[in-house]
Amino acid sequence: MSSPDRRSRTLLAALLSLVTAVGLLTLTTGPAAAAATGQITGLAGKCIGAAGGNTAGGTAIDLYSCVGDATQQWTLPGDGTIRTAGKCMDLSNAGTADGTKVQLWDCNGTVAQQWIFSSARDLVNPNANKCLDLTGGSSADFTVVQLWTCNGTGAQKWTVPTSSGSGFVVTEAQFNQMFPGRNGFYTYSGLVAAISAYPGFAGTGSDTVRKQEAAAFLANVGHETGGLVYIVEQNTANYPHYCDWGQPFGCPAGQSAYYGRGPIQLSWNYNYKAAGDALGIDLLNNPWLVQNDAAVSWKTGLWFWMTSTGAGSMTGHNAMVTSAGFGQTIRTINGSLECDGRNPGQVQSRVDAYLRFTQILGVAAGTNLYC
């Protein structure tokens, strides 16, 4: 990217202070820093990896579809480095100028290999005080990443893997117990990866509140998907109904492209637009990402949970962290069809799932379970 009028960010000291406060990826060493391994995704939900799958020192890092390439698996060991194939993400010649090549190199402990994941989802090299960036702001396959002045654009927004020590209160064993018959698409690793986009999810308040929120979210999405079985809406006759041509952006993916998908069954062109804008992913033009990429799919569910008041007066997240109760999450998600006696059987199904999940997590369910 080469715009000359990009604004620089805060001074390095302020940045380090901010990141230390949020604690997403700190430059700590020793056993207290838990390792995390997984994909790093950027624009269009694509992954970064070594160009051509090469692992030699000096290999450029680029963006391409998440294909399971071994070099698309990155480890964040907690010491500030980002590693794959036994090498580190490195700035060529320890450069600090805009356009500096980002490459694989033997890990050497230098400032050229230190990265901080900020609360704004930037990957920042603190020595240069600049961000990991997609050249030209492009999401095309094989777009090379580079160092560039931080500017807040989607080309600098990343989702990084989080570790089992990241604070998520549901273990993989508990997740499997909750959804024994789930579709393999709904992976635990995809959910954990998605949480990095919304670290406040199941990360706010006491241990009890965090477990209650996790149980509430999973109970609702389990209900929406038949126990995490269905990835897409089953009634195909509804598919053409979710295009609102009154929106200025229209329906570029087609009249029938915005049907329900994912754990929250995201539907309507305006919801795909809003979710994509929030996540830095073009879901308006490529809604199929929600049914093809587990991490993107989970992110759309968390986007709704954390940001939308839906048919209620508060987000699902706020309902749980303020002790308004599980019933308010039902009202937010489907209150106009289920609450106030409209469909008590559906409400009871959600409550039953929530009670079962809180029992699995060993936490009280709280009050105000119904709407």
Short mmCIF file of C-alpha atoms in Angstrom, two decimals:
data_model
loop_
_atom_site.label_atom_id
_atom_site.label_comp_id
_atom_site.label_asym_id
_atom_site.label_seq_id
_atom_site.Cartn_x
_atom_site.Cartn_y
_atom_site.Cartn_z
CA MET A 1 0.00 0.00 0.00
CA SER A 2 1.40 3.38 -0.91
CA SER A 3 -0.81 6.26 0.12
CA PRO A 4 1.43 9.16 1.22
CA ASP A 5 -1.10 10.72 3.60
CA ARG A 6 -1.44 7.89 6.06
CA ARG A 7 -1.59 9.02 9.66
CA SER A 8 0.88 7.47 12.06
CA ARG A 9 -0.42 5.96 15.25
CA THR A 10 0.44 6.78 18.82
CA LEU A 11 3.98 6.83 20.12
CA LEU A 12 5.52 3.46 20.90
CA ALA A 13 5.30 3.96 24.65
CA ALA A 14 1.59 4.64 24.49
CA LEU A 15 1.05 1.63 22.26
CA LEU A 16 2.93 -0.68 24.56
CA SER A 17 0.99 0.66 27.51
CA LEU A 18 -2.30 0.00 25.75
CA VAL A 19 -1.42 -3.51 24.68
CA THR A 20 -0.09 -4.40 28.09
CA ALA A 21 -3.42 -3.25 29.53
CA VAL A 22 -5.52 -5.42 27.23
CA GLY A 23 -3.12 -8.34 27.51
CA LEU A 24 -3.90 -9.96 24.16
CA LEU A 25 -0.34 -10.79 23.12
CA THR A 26 2.37 -9.53 25.41
CA LEU A 27 6.12 -9.64 25.05
CA THR A 28 6.58 -11.95 28.01
CA THR A 29 8.86 -14.92 28.40
CA GLY A 30 8.89 -18.04 30.51
CA PRO A 31 6.26 -20.63 31.36
CA ALA A 32 3.52 -18.13 32.18
CA ALA A 33 3.11 -17.29 28.50
CA ALA A 34 0.84 -19.91 26.91
CA ALA A 35 1.46 -20.94 23.32
CA ALA A 36 -1.26 -20.77 20.68
CA THR A 37 -1.24 -22.42 17.26
CA GLY A 38 -3.55 -21.90 14.30
CA GLN A 39 -4.25 -19.77 11.26
CA ILE A 40 -3.81 -16.01 10.98
CA THR A 41 -6.60 -14.61 8.83
CA GLY A 42 -7.04 -11.23 7.18
CA LEU A 43 -9.23 -9.73 4.45
CA ALA A 44 -11.85 -12.02 2.87
CA GLY A 45 -11.17 -14.58 5.60
CA LYS A 46 -8.01 -15.68 3.83
CA CYS A 47 -4.87 -16.93 5.56
CA ILE A 48 -1.27 -15.81 5.46
CA GLY A 49 1.47 -18.34 4.82
CA ALA A 50 4.86 -18.75 3.22
CA ALA A 51 4.82 -17.99 -0.50
CA GLY A 52 4.60 -21.21 -2.49
CA GLY A 53 4.72 -23.21 0.73
CA ASN A 54 8.48 -22.68 0.82
CA THR A 55 10.25 -22.69 4.17
CA ALA A 56 13.67 -21.30 3.25
CA GLY A 57 14.92 -18.18 4.98
CA GLY A 58 13.91 -15.09 3.04
CA THR A 59 10.64 -16.57 1.75
CA ALA A 60 8.00 -13.84 1.49
CA ILE A 61 4.74 -14.14 3.38
CA ASP A 62 1.54 -13.72 1.39
CA LEU A 63 -2.23 -14.03 1.63
CA TYR A 64 -4.14 -16.87 0.01
CA SER A 65 -7.17 -19.05 0.59
CA CYS A 66 -7.01 -21.18 3.72
CA VAL A 67 -6.06 -24.54 2.22
CA GLY A 68 -4.50 -26.32 5.17
CA ASP A 69 -0.95 -25.58 4.04
CA ALA A 70 1.46 -26.33 6.89
CA THR A 71 2.95 -22.83 6.60
CA GLN A 72 -0.50 -21.37 7.31
CA GLN A 73 -0.23 -22.83 10.81
CA TRP A 74 1.40 -20.22 13.04
CA THR A 75 2.49 -20.57 16.64
CA LEU A 76 2.51 -17.65 19.07
CA PRO A 77 4.67 -19.00 21.90
CA GLY A 78 4.10 -15.95 24.11
CA ASP A 79 7.57 -14.42 23.67
CA GLY A 80 6.47 -11.90 21.03
CA THR A 81 7.49 -14.03 18.05
CA ILE A 82 5.19 -15.55 15.42
CA ARG A 83 6.50 -18.86 14.06
CA THR A 84 5.86 -21.44 11.35
CA ALA A 85 7.96 -24.24 9.89
CA GLY A 86 10.59 -23.70 12.57
CA LYS A 87 11.19 -20.08 11.54
CA CYS A 88 9.99 -16.65 12.65
CA MET A 89 8.05 -13.86 10.99
CA ASP A 90 10.82 -11.35 10.34
CA LEU A 91 11.41 -7.89 8.87
CA SER A 92 14.04 -8.00 6.15
CA ASN A 93 17.28 -6.38 7.35
CA ALA A 94 15.42 -5.27 10.48
CA GLY A 95 13.83 -2.58 8.31
CA THR A 96 11.46 0.04 9.68
CA ALA A 97 10.46 1.82 6.46
CA ASP A 98 7.05 1.52 4.81
CA GLY A 99 7.12 -1.36 2.35
CA THR A 100 9.72 -3.42 4.24
CA LYS A 101 9.46 -7.07 3.24
CA VAL A 102 7.98 -9.47 5.80
CA GLN A 103 9.59 -12.89 5.48
CA LEU A 104 10.50 -16.15 7.16
CA TRP A 105 13.87 -16.20 8.88
CA ASP A 106 15.74 -18.21 11.45
CA CYS A 107 14.55 -17.16 14.89
CA ASN A 108 17.24 -14.97 16.44
CA GLY A 109 15.62 -12.95 19.21
CA THR A 110 16.05 -9.59 17.47
CA VAL A 111 13.61 -6.68 17.40
CA ALA A 112 12.84 -7.53 13.76
CA GLN A 113 10.95 -10.59 15.00
CA GLN A 114 8.83 -9.03 17.73
CA TRP A 115 5.09 -8.51 17.21
CA ILE A 116 2.23 -7.27 19.35
CA PHE A 117 -1.43 -8.04 18.68
CA SER A 118 -3.32 -4.93 19.74
CA SER A 119 -6.90 -4.50 20.92
CA ALA A 120 -7.61 -2.97 17.49
CA ARG A 121 -6.55 -6.28 15.86
CA ASP A 122 -3.34 -4.80 14.42
CA LEU A 123 -0.12 -6.81 14.39
CA VAL A 124 2.50 -4.23 15.31
CA ASN A 125 6.27 -4.43 15.24
CA PRO A 126 7.14 -2.24 18.25
CA ASN A 127 10.62 -1.38 17.04
CA ALA A 128 9.26 0.17 13.84
CA ASN A 129 5.93 1.15 15.47
CA LYS A 130 4.27 -0.01 12.24
CA CYS A 131 1.75 -2.66 11.22
CA LEU A 132 1.57 -5.85 9.22
CA ASP A 133 -0.21 -4.77 6.04
CA LEU A 134 -1.57 -6.21 2.78
CA THR A 135 0.08 -4.55 -0.21
CA GLY A 136 -2.37 -2.33 -2.04
CA GLY A 137 -5.13 -3.20 0.40
CA SER A 138 -5.83 -6.24 -1.76
CA SER A 139 -7.50 -9.47 -0.70
CA ALA A 140 -6.50 -11.28 -3.89
CA ASP A 141 -4.66 -14.57 -3.57
CA PHE A 142 -0.88 -14.18 -3.31
CA THR A 143 -1.02 -10.57 -2.12
CA VAL A 144 2.29 -10.01 -0.32
CA VAL A 145 2.30 -8.68 3.23
CA GLN A 146 4.58 -5.84 4.19
CA LEU A 147 5.31 -3.37 6.98
CA TRP A 148 3.38 -0.10 6.78
CA THR A 149 2.38 2.85 8.91
CA CYS A 150 -0.66 1.82 10.99
CA ASN A 151 -3.84 3.32 9.54
CA GLY A 152 -6.78 1.33 10.87
CA THR A 153 -7.84 -0.10 7.51
CA GLY A 154 -9.08 -3.63 6.94
CA ALA A 155 -5.78 -4.46 5.24
CA GLN A 156 -4.20 -4.32 8.70
CA LYS A 157 -6.83 -6.26 10.67
CA TRP A 158 -5.97 -9.80 11.64
CA THR A 159 -7.38 -12.68 13.61
CA VAL A 160 -4.73 -14.66 15.43
CA PRO A 161 -4.93 -18.03 17.21
CA THR A 162 -5.55 -18.03 20.93
CA SER A 163 -4.36 -20.63 23.36
CA SER A 164 -6.32 -22.86 25.70
CA GLY A 165 -4.91 -20.59 28.38
CA SER A 166 -6.51 -17.54 26.79
CA GLY A 167 -9.33 -17.54 29.31
CA PHE A 168 -12.09 -19.32 27.35
CA VAL A 169 -14.04 -21.15 30.01
CA VAL A 170 -15.25 -24.09 27.90
CA THR A 171 -12.76 -26.88 27.26
CA GLU A 172 -12.82 -28.92 24.06
CA ALA A 173 -14.01 -31.94 26.04
CA GLN A 174 -16.91 -29.93 27.46
CA PHE A 175 -17.74 -28.58 24.00
CA ASN A 176 -17.88 -32.11 22.64
CA GLN A 177 -20.09 -33.16 25.55
CA MET A 178 -22.48 -30.31 24.77
CA PHE A 179 -22.70 -31.22 21.08
CA PRO A 180 -22.07 -34.97 20.69
CA GLY A 181 -23.76 -35.10 17.29
CA ARG A 182 -22.46 -31.82 15.87
CA ASN A 183 -21.45 -31.28 12.28
CA GLY A 184 -17.68 -31.45 11.90
CA PHE A 185 -17.76 -27.98 10.38
CA TYR A 186 -18.42 -26.41 13.78
CA THR A 187 -14.96 -26.95 15.22
CA TYR A 188 -13.85 -26.01 18.69
CA SER A 189 -10.66 -24.54 17.21
CA GLY A 190 -12.79 -22.36 14.91
CA LEU A 191 -14.70 -21.01 17.89
CA VAL A 192 -11.54 -20.32 19.87
CA ALA A 193 -9.99 -18.56 16.87
CA ALA A 194 -13.11 -16.44 16.45
CA ILE A 195 -13.01 -15.26 20.07
CA SER A 196 -9.89 -13.23 19.29
CA ALA A 197 -12.14 -10.87 17.30
CA TYR A 198 -14.31 -10.32 20.41
CA PRO A 199 -12.13 -10.98 23.47
CA GLY A 200 -14.85 -9.63 25.77
CA PHE A 201 -16.96 -12.68 24.99
CA ALA A 202 -16.93 -15.03 27.99
CA GLY A 203 -14.06 -12.89 29.26
CA THR A 204 -15.93 -10.27 31.25
CA GLY A 205 -16.71 -10.40 34.96
CA SER A 206 -16.34 -13.22 37.44
CA ASP A 207 -15.68 -16.84 36.54
CA THR A 208 -19.38 -17.52 37.16
CA VAL A 209 -20.50 -14.78 34.77
CA ARG A 210 -18.04 -15.87 32.10
CA LYS A 211 -19.27 -19.47 32.24
CA GLN A 212 -22.90 -18.35 32.23
CA GLU A 213 -22.29 -16.25 29.12
CA ALA A 214 -20.54 -19.09 27.30
CA ALA A 215 -23.40 -21.45 28.19
CA ALA A 216 -26.00 -18.90 27.08
CA PHE A 217 -24.37 -18.30 23.71
CA LEU A 218 -23.85 -21.99 23.01
CA ALA A 219 -27.39 -22.87 24.11
CA ASN A 220 -28.86 -20.33 21.71
CA VAL A 221 -26.69 -21.22 18.73
CA GLY A 222 -27.28 -24.90 19.43
CA HIS A 223 -31.01 -24.24 19.26
CA GLU A 224 -30.66 -22.26 16.02
CA THR A 225 -28.72 -25.07 14.32
CA GLY A 226 -30.31 -28.22 15.70
CA GLY A 227 -27.37 -28.92 17.99
CA LEU A 228 -24.71 -27.46 15.67
CA VAL A 229 -25.87 -29.80 12.92
CA TYR A 230 -27.14 -27.38 10.26
CA ILE A 231 -24.75 -24.98 8.57
CA VAL A 232 -27.31 -23.39 6.25
CA GLU A 233 -31.02 -22.70 6.43
CA GLN A 234 -32.90 -25.85 5.43
CA ASN A 235 -35.94 -24.22 3.83
CA THR A 236 -34.54 -23.27 0.44
CA ALA A 237 -37.86 -21.67 -0.54
CA ASN A 238 -36.94 -18.80 1.79
CA TYR A 239 -33.64 -18.05 0.06
CA PRO A 240 -34.92 -15.37 -2.36
CA HIS A 241 -36.65 -13.47 0.46
CA TYR A 242 -33.53 -12.14 2.19
CA CYS A 243 -32.52 -9.50 -0.33
CA ASP A 244 -33.59 -5.96 0.53
CA TRP A 245 -33.11 -4.03 -2.70
CA GLY A 246 -33.93 -0.84 -0.82
CA GLN A 247 -30.41 -0.89 0.62
CA PRO A 248 -27.95 1.33 -1.30
CA PHE A 249 -25.47 -1.54 -1.68
CA GLY A 250 -28.07 -3.92 -3.11
CA CYS A 251 -27.46 -7.65 -3.36
CA PRO A 252 -24.29 -8.06 -5.44
CA ALA A 253 -24.00 -11.79 -4.68
CA GLY A 254 -27.50 -12.41 -6.08
CA GLN A 255 -31.14 -12.34 -5.04
CA SER A 256 -30.95 -15.69 -3.27
CA ALA A 257 -27.49 -15.43 -1.72
CA TYR A 258 -28.28 -14.12 1.76
CA TYR A 259 -30.04 -17.06 3.38
CA GLY A 260 -29.33 -18.17 6.95
CA ARG A 261 -25.86 -19.50 7.60
CA GLY A 262 -23.67 -20.34 10.55
CA PRO A 263 -24.30 -20.71 14.26
CA ILE A 264 -26.62 -17.70 14.47
CA GLN A 265 -28.11 -18.36 10.99
CA LEU A 266 -27.05 -14.95 9.69
CA SER A 267 -29.49 -13.75 7.01
CA TRP A 268 -30.39 -10.64 4.94
CA ASN A 269 -28.02 -8.62 2.80
CA TYR A 270 -27.80 -5.76 5.32
CA ASN A 271 -26.72 -8.14 8.09
CA TYR A 272 -24.04 -9.66 5.87
CA LYS A 273 -22.86 -6.12 5.04
CA ALA A 274 -22.79 -5.02 8.69
CA ALA A 275 -21.09 -8.20 9.94
CA GLY A 276 -18.51 -8.07 7.16
CA ASP A 277 -17.72 -4.42 7.80
CA ALA A 278 -17.23 -5.12 11.51
CA LEU A 279 -15.00 -8.11 10.88
CA GLY A 280 -13.00 -6.72 7.96
CA ILE A 281 -14.37 -9.42 5.62
CA ASP A 282 -16.36 -8.79 2.43
CA LEU A 283 -19.40 -10.89 3.26
CA LEU A 284 -21.71 -8.80 1.07
CA ASN A 285 -19.97 -10.05 -2.07
CA ASN A 286 -18.96 -13.43 -0.65
CA PRO A 287 -21.60 -14.60 1.85
CA TRP A 288 -20.55 -18.20 1.19
CA LEU A 289 -17.56 -17.69 3.49
CA VAL A 290 -19.96 -18.10 6.40
CA GLN A 291 -20.72 -21.68 5.35
CA ASN A 292 -17.22 -22.56 4.16
CA ASP A 293 -14.88 -21.17 6.85
CA ALA A 294 -15.51 -22.27 10.45
CA ALA A 295 -13.71 -19.31 12.04
CA VAL A 296 -15.63 -16.80 9.89
CA SER A 297 -18.87 -18.60 10.67
CA TRP A 298 -18.27 -18.44 14.41
CA LYS A 299 -17.25 -14.78 14.13
CA THR A 300 -20.62 -13.86 12.63
CA GLY A 301 -22.33 -15.52 15.58
CA LEU A 302 -20.16 -13.61 18.02
CA TRP A 303 -20.70 -10.38 16.04
CA PHE A 304 -24.45 -10.67 16.55
CA TRP A 305 -24.10 -11.73 20.19
CA MET A 306 -21.73 -8.91 21.09
CA THR A 307 -23.16 -6.03 19.02
CA SER A 308 -26.83 -6.54 18.12
CA THR A 309 -29.88 -5.86 20.26
CA GLY A 310 -32.04 -7.70 17.72
CA ALA A 311 -35.65 -7.89 18.85
CA GLY A 312 -34.74 -6.91 22.40
CA SER A 313 -33.26 -3.95 24.23
CA MET A 314 -29.73 -5.24 24.90
CA THR A 315 -27.10 -7.46 23.38
CA GLY A 316 -26.84 -11.08 24.44
CA HIS A 317 -23.46 -10.25 25.94
CA ASN A 318 -24.84 -7.41 28.05
CA ALA A 319 -27.80 -9.50 29.15
CA MET A 320 -25.43 -12.00 30.74
CA VAL A 321 -22.75 -9.70 32.15
CA THR A 322 -25.33 -7.39 33.77
CA SER A 323 -27.31 -10.33 35.23
CA ALA A 324 -30.42 -9.39 33.24
CA GLY A 325 -30.66 -13.12 32.63
CA PHE A 326 -30.82 -15.77 29.95
CA GLY A 327 -34.39 -14.82 29.07
CA GLN A 328 -33.19 -11.51 27.68
CA THR A 329 -30.84 -13.30 25.28
CA ILE A 330 -33.87 -15.17 23.88
CA ARG A 331 -35.70 -11.87 23.44
CA THR A 332 -32.73 -10.41 21.57
CA ILE A 333 -32.37 -13.37 19.22
CA ASN A 334 -35.99 -14.26 18.48
CA GLY A 335 -38.20 -12.44 20.94
CA SER A 336 -40.70 -11.20 18.38
CA LEU A 337 -41.59 -14.81 17.53
CA GLU A 338 -41.07 -16.61 20.83
CA CYS A 339 -41.37 -14.33 23.88
CA ASP A 340 -44.46 -13.14 25.79
CA GLY A 341 -46.24 -16.45 25.24
CA ARG A 342 -45.84 -16.53 21.45
CA ASN A 343 -43.98 -19.86 21.36
CA PRO A 344 -43.31 -21.23 24.85
CA GLY A 345 -42.10 -24.56 23.50
CA GLN A 346 -39.20 -22.92 21.67
CA VAL A 347 -38.34 -20.84 24.73
CA GLN A 348 -38.33 -23.97 26.89
CA SER A 349 -36.02 -25.72 24.42
CA ARG A 350 -33.50 -22.90 24.76
CA VAL A 351 -33.78 -22.86 28.56
CA ASP A 352 -33.33 -26.63 28.76
CA ALA A 353 -30.13 -26.39 26.72
CA TYR A 354 -28.84 -23.55 28.89
CA LEU A 355 -29.52 -25.50 32.09
CA ARG A 356 -27.73 -28.53 30.67
CA PHE A 357 -24.70 -26.49 29.60
CA THR A 358 -24.37 -24.65 32.91
CA GLN A 359 -24.45 -28.03 34.61
CA ILE A 360 -21.62 -29.25 32.36
CA LEU A 361 -19.63 -26.12 33.26
CA GLY A 362 -20.41 -26.53 36.96
CA VAL A 363 -22.02 -23.13 37.43
CA ALA A 364 -25.39 -21.89 38.65
CA ALA A 365 -27.83 -20.84 35.92
CA GLY A 366 -28.88 -17.60 37.61
CA THR A 367 -32.35 -16.05 37.51
CA ASN A 368 -34.70 -14.62 34.85
CA LEU A 369 -34.43 -17.61 32.54
CA TYR A 370 -37.61 -16.93 30.56
CA CYS A 371 -38.89 -14.10 28.41
#
